[in-house]
Tab-separated table of C-alpha atoms in Angstrom:
chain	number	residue	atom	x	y	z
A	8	UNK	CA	-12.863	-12.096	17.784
A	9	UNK	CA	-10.026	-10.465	19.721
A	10	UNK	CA	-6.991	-11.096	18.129
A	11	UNK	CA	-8.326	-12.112	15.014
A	12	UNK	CA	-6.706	-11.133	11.888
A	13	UNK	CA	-8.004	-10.514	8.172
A	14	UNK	CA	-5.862	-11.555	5.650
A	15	UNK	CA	-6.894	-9.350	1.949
A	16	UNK	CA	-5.452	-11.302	-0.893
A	17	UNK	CA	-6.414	-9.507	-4.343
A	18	UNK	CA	-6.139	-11.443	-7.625
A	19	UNK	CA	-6.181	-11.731	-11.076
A	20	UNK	CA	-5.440	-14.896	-13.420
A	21	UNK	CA	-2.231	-15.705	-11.252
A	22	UNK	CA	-3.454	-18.853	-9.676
A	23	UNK	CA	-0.110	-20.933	-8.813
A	24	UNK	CA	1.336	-17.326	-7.600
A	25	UNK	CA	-1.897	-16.977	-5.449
A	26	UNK	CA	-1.817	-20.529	-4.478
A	27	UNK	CA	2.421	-19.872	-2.651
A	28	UNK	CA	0.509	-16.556	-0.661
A	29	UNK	CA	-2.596	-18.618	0.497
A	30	UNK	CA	-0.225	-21.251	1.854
A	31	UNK	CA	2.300	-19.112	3.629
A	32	UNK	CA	-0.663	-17.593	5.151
A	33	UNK	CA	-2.174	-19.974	6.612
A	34	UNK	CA	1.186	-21.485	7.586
A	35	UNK	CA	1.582	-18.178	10.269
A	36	UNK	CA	1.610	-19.777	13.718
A	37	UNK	CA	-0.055	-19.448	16.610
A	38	UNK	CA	-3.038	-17.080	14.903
A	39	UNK	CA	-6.399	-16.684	14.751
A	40	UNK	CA	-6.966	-15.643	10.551
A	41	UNK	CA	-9.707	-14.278	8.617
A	42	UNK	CA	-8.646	-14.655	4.795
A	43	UNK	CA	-10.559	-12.864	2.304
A	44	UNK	CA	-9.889	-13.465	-1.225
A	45	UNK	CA	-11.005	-11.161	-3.871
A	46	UNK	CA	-11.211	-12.335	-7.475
A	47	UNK	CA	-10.700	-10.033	-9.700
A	48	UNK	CA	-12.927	-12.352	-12.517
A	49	UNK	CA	-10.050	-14.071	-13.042
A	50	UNK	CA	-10.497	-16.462	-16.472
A	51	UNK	CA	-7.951	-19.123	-15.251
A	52	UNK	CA	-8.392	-22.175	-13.047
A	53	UNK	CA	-8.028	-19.662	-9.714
A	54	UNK	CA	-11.917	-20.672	-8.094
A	55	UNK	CA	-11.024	-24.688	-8.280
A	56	UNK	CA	-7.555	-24.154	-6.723
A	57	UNK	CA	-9.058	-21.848	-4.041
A	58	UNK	CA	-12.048	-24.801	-3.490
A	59	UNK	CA	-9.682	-27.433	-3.478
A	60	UNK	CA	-7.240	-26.196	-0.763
A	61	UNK	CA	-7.180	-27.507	2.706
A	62	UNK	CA	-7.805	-24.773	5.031
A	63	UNK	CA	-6.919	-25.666	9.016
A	64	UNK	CA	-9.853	-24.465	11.370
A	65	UNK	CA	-8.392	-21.758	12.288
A	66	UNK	CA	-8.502	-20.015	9.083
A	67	UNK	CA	-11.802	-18.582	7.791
A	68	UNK	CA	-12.398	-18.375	4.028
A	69	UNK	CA	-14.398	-15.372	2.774
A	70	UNK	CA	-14.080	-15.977	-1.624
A	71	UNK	CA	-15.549	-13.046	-3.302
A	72	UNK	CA	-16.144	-13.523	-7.414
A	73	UNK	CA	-16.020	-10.077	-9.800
A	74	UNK	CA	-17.808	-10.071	-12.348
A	75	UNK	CA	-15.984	-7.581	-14.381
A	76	UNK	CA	-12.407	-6.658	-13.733
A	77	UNK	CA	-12.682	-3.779	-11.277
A	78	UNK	CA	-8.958	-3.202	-10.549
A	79	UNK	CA	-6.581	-3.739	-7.479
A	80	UNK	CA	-7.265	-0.384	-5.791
A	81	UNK	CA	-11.283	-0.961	-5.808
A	82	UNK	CA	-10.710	-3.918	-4.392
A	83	UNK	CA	-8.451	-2.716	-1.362
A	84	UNK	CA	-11.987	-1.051	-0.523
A	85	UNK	CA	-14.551	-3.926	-0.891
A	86	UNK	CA	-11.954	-6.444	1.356
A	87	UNK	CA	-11.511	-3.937	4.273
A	88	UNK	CA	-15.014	-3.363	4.530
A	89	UNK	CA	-15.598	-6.729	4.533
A	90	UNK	CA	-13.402	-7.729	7.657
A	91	UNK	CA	-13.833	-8.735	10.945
A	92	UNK	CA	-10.815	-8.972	12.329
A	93	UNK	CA	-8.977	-6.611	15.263
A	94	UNK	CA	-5.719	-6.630	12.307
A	95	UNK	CA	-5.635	-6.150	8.779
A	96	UNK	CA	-3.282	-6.946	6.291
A	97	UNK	CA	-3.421	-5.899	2.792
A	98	UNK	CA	-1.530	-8.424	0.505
A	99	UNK	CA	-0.707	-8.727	-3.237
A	100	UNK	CA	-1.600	-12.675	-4.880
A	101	UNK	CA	1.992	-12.484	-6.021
A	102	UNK	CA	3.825	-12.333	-2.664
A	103	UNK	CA	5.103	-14.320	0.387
A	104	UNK	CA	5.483	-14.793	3.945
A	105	UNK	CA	8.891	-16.781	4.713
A	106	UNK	CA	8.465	-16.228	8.582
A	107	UNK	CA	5.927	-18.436	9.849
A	108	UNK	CA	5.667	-16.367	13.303
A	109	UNK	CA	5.883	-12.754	11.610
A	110	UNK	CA	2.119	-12.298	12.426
A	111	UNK	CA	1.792	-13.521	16.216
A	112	UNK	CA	5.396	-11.560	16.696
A	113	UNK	CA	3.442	-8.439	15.216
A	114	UNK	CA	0.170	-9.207	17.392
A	115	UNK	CA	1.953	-9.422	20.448
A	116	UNK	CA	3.936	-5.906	19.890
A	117	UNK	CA	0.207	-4.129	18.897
A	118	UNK	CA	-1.079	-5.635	22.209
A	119	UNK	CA	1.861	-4.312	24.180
A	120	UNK	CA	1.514	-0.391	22.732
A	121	UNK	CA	-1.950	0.539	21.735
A	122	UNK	CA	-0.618	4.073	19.953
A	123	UNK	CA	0.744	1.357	17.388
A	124	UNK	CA	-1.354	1.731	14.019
A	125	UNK	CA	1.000	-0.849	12.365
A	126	UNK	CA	3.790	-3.384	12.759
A	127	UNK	CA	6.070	-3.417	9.816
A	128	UNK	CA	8.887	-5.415	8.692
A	129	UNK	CA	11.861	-5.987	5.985
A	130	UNK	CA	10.826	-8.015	3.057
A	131	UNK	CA	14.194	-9.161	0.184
A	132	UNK	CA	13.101	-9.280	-3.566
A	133	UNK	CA	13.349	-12.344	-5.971
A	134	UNK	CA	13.709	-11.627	-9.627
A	135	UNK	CA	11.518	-14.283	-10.684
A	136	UNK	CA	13.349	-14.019	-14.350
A	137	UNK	CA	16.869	-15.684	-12.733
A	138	UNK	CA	16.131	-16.291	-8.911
A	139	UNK	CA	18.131	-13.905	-7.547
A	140	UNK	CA	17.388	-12.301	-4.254
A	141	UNK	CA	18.765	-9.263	-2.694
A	142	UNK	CA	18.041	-7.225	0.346
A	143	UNK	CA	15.777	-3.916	0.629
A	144	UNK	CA	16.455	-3.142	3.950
A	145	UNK	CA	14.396	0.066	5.434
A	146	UNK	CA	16.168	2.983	6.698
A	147	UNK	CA	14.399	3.041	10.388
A	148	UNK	CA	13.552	0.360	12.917
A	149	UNK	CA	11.993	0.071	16.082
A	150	UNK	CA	10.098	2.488	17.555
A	151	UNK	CA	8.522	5.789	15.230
A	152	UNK	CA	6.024	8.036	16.056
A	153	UNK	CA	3.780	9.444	13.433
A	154	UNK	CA	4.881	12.493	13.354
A	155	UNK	CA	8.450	12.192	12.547
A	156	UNK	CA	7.471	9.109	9.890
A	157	UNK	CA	4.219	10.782	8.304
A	158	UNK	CA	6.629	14.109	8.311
A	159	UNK	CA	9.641	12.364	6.492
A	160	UNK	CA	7.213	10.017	4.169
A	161	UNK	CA	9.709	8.713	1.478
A	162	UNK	CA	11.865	11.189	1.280
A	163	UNK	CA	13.555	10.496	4.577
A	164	UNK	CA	12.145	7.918	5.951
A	165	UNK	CA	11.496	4.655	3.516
A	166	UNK	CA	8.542	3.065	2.987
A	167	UNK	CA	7.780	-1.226	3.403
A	168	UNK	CA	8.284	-2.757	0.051
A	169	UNK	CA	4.427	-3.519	-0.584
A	170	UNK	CA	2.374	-3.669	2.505
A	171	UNK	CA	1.763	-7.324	3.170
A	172	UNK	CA	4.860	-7.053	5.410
A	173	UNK	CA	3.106	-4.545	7.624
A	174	UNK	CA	0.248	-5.657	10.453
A	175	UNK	CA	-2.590	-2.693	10.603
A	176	UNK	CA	-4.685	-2.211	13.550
A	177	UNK	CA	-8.058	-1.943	12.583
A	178	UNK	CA	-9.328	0.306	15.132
A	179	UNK	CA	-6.414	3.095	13.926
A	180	UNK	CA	-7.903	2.431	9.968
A	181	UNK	CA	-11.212	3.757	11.081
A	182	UNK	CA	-10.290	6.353	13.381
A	183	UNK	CA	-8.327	7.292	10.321
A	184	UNK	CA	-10.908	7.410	8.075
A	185	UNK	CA	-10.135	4.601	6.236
A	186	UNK	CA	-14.032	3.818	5.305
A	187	UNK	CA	-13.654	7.056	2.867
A	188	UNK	CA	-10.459	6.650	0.816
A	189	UNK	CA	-10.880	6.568	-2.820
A	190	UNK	CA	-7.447	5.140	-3.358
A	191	UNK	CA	-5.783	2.791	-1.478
A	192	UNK	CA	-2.398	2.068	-2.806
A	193	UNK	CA	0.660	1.502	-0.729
A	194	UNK	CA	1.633	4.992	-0.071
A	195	UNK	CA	-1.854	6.516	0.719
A	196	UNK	CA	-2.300	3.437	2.738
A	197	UNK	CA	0.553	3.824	5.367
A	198	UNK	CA	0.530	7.235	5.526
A	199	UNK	CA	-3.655	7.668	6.115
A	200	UNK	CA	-2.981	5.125	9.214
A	201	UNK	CA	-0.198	7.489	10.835
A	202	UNK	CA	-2.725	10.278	10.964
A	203	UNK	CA	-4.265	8.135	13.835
A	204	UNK	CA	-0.901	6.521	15.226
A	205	UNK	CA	2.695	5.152	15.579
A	206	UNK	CA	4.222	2.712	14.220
A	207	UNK	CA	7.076	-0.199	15.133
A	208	UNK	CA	9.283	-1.525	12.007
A	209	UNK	CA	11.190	-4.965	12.829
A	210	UNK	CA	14.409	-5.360	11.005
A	211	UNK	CA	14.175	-9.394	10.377
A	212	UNK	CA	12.973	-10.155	6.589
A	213	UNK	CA	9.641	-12.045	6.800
A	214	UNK	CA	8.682	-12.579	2.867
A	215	UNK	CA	9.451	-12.034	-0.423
A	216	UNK	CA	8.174	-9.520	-2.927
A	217	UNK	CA	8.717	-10.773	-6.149
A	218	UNK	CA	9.444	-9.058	-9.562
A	219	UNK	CA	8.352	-10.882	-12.639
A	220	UNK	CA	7.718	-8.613	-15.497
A	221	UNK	CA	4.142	-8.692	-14.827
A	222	UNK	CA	3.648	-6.622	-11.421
A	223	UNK	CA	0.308	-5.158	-11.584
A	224	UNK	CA	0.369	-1.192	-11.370
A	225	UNK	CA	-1.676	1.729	-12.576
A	226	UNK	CA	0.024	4.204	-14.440
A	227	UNK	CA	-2.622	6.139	-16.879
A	228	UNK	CA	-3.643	9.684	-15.777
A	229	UNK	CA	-6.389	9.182	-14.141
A	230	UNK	CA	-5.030	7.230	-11.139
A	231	UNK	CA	-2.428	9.218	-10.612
A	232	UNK	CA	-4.485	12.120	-10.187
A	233	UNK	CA	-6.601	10.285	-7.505
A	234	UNK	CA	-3.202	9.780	-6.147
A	235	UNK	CA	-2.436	13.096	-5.562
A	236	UNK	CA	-5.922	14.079	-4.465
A	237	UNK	CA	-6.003	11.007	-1.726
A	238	UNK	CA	-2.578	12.630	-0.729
A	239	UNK	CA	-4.024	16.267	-0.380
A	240	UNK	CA	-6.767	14.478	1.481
A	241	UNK	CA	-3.804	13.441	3.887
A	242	UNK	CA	-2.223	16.775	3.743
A	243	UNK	CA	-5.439	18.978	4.655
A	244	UNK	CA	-6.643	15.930	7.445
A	245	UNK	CA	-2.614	16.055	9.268
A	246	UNK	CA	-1.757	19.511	9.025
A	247	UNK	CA	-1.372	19.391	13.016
A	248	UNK	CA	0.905	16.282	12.354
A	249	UNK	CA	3.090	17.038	9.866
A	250	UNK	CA	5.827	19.200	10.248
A	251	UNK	CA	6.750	21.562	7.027
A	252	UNK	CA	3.497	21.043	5.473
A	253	UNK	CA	4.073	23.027	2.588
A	254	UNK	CA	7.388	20.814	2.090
A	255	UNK	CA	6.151	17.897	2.871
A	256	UNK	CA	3.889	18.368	-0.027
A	257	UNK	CA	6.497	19.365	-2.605
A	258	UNK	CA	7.695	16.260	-1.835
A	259	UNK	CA	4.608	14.052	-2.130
A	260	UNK	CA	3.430	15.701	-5.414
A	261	UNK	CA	6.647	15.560	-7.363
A	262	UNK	CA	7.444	11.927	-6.089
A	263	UNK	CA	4.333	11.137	-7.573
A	264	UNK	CA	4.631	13.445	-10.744
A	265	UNK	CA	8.586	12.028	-11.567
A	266	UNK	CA	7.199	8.629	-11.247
A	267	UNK	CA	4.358	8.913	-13.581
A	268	UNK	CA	6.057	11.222	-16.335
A	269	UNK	CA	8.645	8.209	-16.488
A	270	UNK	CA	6.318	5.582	-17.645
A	271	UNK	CA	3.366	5.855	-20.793
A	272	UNK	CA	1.359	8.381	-20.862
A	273	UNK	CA	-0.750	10.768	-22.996
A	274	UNK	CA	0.326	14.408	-22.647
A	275	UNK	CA	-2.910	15.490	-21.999
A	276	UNK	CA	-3.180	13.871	-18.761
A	277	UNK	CA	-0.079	15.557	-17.757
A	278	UNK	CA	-1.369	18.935	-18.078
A	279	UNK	CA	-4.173	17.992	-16.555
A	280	UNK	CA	-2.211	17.032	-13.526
A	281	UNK	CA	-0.575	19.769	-13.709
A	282	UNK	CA	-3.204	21.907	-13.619
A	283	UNK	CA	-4.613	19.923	-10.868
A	284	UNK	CA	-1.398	20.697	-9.339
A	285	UNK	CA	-1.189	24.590	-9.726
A	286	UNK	CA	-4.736	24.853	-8.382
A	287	UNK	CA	-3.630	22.585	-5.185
A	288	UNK	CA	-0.434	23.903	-4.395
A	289	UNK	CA	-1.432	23.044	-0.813
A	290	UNK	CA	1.030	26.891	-0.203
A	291	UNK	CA	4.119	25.594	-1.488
A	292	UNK	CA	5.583	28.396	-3.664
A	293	UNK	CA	8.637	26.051	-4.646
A	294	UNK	CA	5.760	23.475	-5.887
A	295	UNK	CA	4.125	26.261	-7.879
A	296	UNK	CA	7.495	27.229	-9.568
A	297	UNK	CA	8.161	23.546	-10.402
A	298	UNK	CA	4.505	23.004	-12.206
A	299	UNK	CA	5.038	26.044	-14.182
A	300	UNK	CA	8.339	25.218	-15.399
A	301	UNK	CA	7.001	21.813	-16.624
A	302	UNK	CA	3.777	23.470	-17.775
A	303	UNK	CA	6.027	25.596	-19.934
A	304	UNK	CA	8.112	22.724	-21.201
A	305	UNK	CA	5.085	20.977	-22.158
A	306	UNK	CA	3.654	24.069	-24.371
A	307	UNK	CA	7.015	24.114	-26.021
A	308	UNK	CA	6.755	20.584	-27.433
C-alpha cells in the first residue's frame, strides 16, 4: 500500500514500557501503519496487554512470539523482512513518540525528494530514575547528502539518538542491501541506508528516549566484532562514497573499540578484536599503529 508504513517494535518483559510506544504509535495522524511486534519470549504479562489493546483500522497488527530469547539485533532482521510497508521504522519497546504528526510530516518530505533514504529528527532524554529531561540536539539539519554525512559518520556529523526518530524508505534499505546485514544496530543501520541515499534531519523533538538503568545493549566480544565487520562491509560497499576512506575507518573502528574496552569484558576478546583489527586495517597506517600499541599494552598486563 503506497504510503504505508511498518512500525518494528522489539521487546522483552517490558510490557507497561511497550504498552506507552504502541500507543504513541498508533496515535501518529493522518497515516496508514503496519505495526509489527516482535516478542522476544517475554515471561511477563506482554501477549494479554498486546491482545487487549484497541487498535483503530488503520493500524495493522503483525504479533510475532520467540520461543527462545534471540536478542534485539536478530530481531531487527526477522521484522524488516517481514514488512510491507513503502517506510520503515525501527523502534525500541522502551521509547516514545510525543509528536503525533512526526510520521505524515516525514512521509510528505520522502514523497517530495525521492534521493531521501530517511527523515530524521531530534528526540530529548528522560532519566526515568528522577524525571528529568534535557535536550540532545543533533549537530546538522535540513538537507544532507550521503556523502558528506556517511563521510563525517559520528565524528563530525552526529548521529539520531536511537532510530525510532528517523523514517526509512524501504526501497533505499534494499537497494542498500539491507536483506544481508548481519547486524543491525543503530550505527550500521543509518549508515548502510546512505550508501543508497540522502537524508533530511528536522530540528523539532518528536519523542523521548528514555534512560532507566536497564537499556538493553550488547557489549561481550562477539558483537562487537560483528560490529566492526558489518562496518567494513560498509567501508568496502562505499568506497566511491566516502571521502578519506582510510580515515573514515580509523574513526569507525576506534569509536567502536573505546566504547567496548570501557564496559566488561574478557581480555581475550580484545585481542581477538584486535587481531581482527590488524588483519582489516581497511589501509589505514594510523589504525595499524593504534592496534599495535594496544596489542602491546595488553601483552604487558
Amino acid at each position: 500500500m503506497k504510503n504505508l508504513i511498518s512500525v518494528i517494535i522489539t521487546t522483552y518483559n517490558r510490557r507497561m514500557m511497550l504498552e506507552t510506544a504502541i500507543k504513541s504509535v498508533i496515535s501518529q495522524k493522518n497515516v496508514e501503519l503496519e505495526l509489527i511486534i516482535i516478542d522476544d519470549n517475554s515471561t511477563d504479562d506482554t501477549v494479554s496487554m498486546v491482545e487487549h489493546l484497541q487498535f483503530p483500522s488503520q493500524v495493522s497488527l503483525v504479533f510475532i512470539k520467540n520461543q527462545k530469547n534471540y536478542g534485539l539485533l536478530y530481531n531487527h532482521s526477522v521484522g524488516f523482512k517481514r514488512t510491507n510497508g513503502d517506510f520503515v521504522i525501527f523502534m525500541d519497546d522502551d521509547d516514545y513518540y510525543t509528536d503525533k504528526n512526526f510520521f505524515k510530516r516525514a512521509i510528505n518530505k520522502l514523497n517530495e525528494d525521492e534521493s531521501l533514504s530517511f527523515v530524521a529528527s531530534n528526540v530529548e532524554i528522560k532519566y526515568e530514575k528522577d524525571g528529568r529531561i534535557t535536550q540532545s540536539p543533533l549537530n546538522i539539519s535540513g538537507f544532507i547528502t550521503k556523502e558528506s554525512y556517511l563521510s563525517n559518520f559520528q565524528f563530525k556529523y552526529s548521529k539520531p539518538l536511537s532510530t525510532f526518530p528517523a523514517v526509512f524508505r524501504k526501497s533505499k534499505l534494499l537497494e542498500a542491501g539491507f536483506e544481508n546485514m548481519k547486524v543491525m544496530n543503530d550505527s550500521s543501520i543509518y549508515m548502510r541506508s546512505l550508501l543508497a541515499g540522502n537524508a533530511f534531519i528536522f530540528l523539532e523533538n518528536i519523542g523521548i528516549y528514555r534512560l532507566h538503568g536497564d537499556n538493553r545493549s550488547c557489549d561481550n566480544g562477539s558483537y562487537f566484532l560483528q560490529n566492526l565487520q558489518e562496518k567494513y562491509r560498509i567501508l568496502e560497499e562505499g568506497k566511491h562514497i566516502i571521502r578519506r576512506p582510510k580515515h573514515w575507518w580509523y574513526n569507525q573502528f576506534t569509536l567502536t573499540y573505546k566504547y567496548y574496552a570501557s564496559a566488561k569484558h574478557q581480555i581475550k576478546d580484545e585481542k581477538e578484536i584486535i587481531d581482527w583489527g590488524l588483519e582489516h586495517n581497511g589501509g589505514s597506517i594510523l589504525l595499524r599503529w593504534y592496534l599495535r600499541f594496544r596489542k602491546y599494552r595488553l601483552s604487558s598486563c
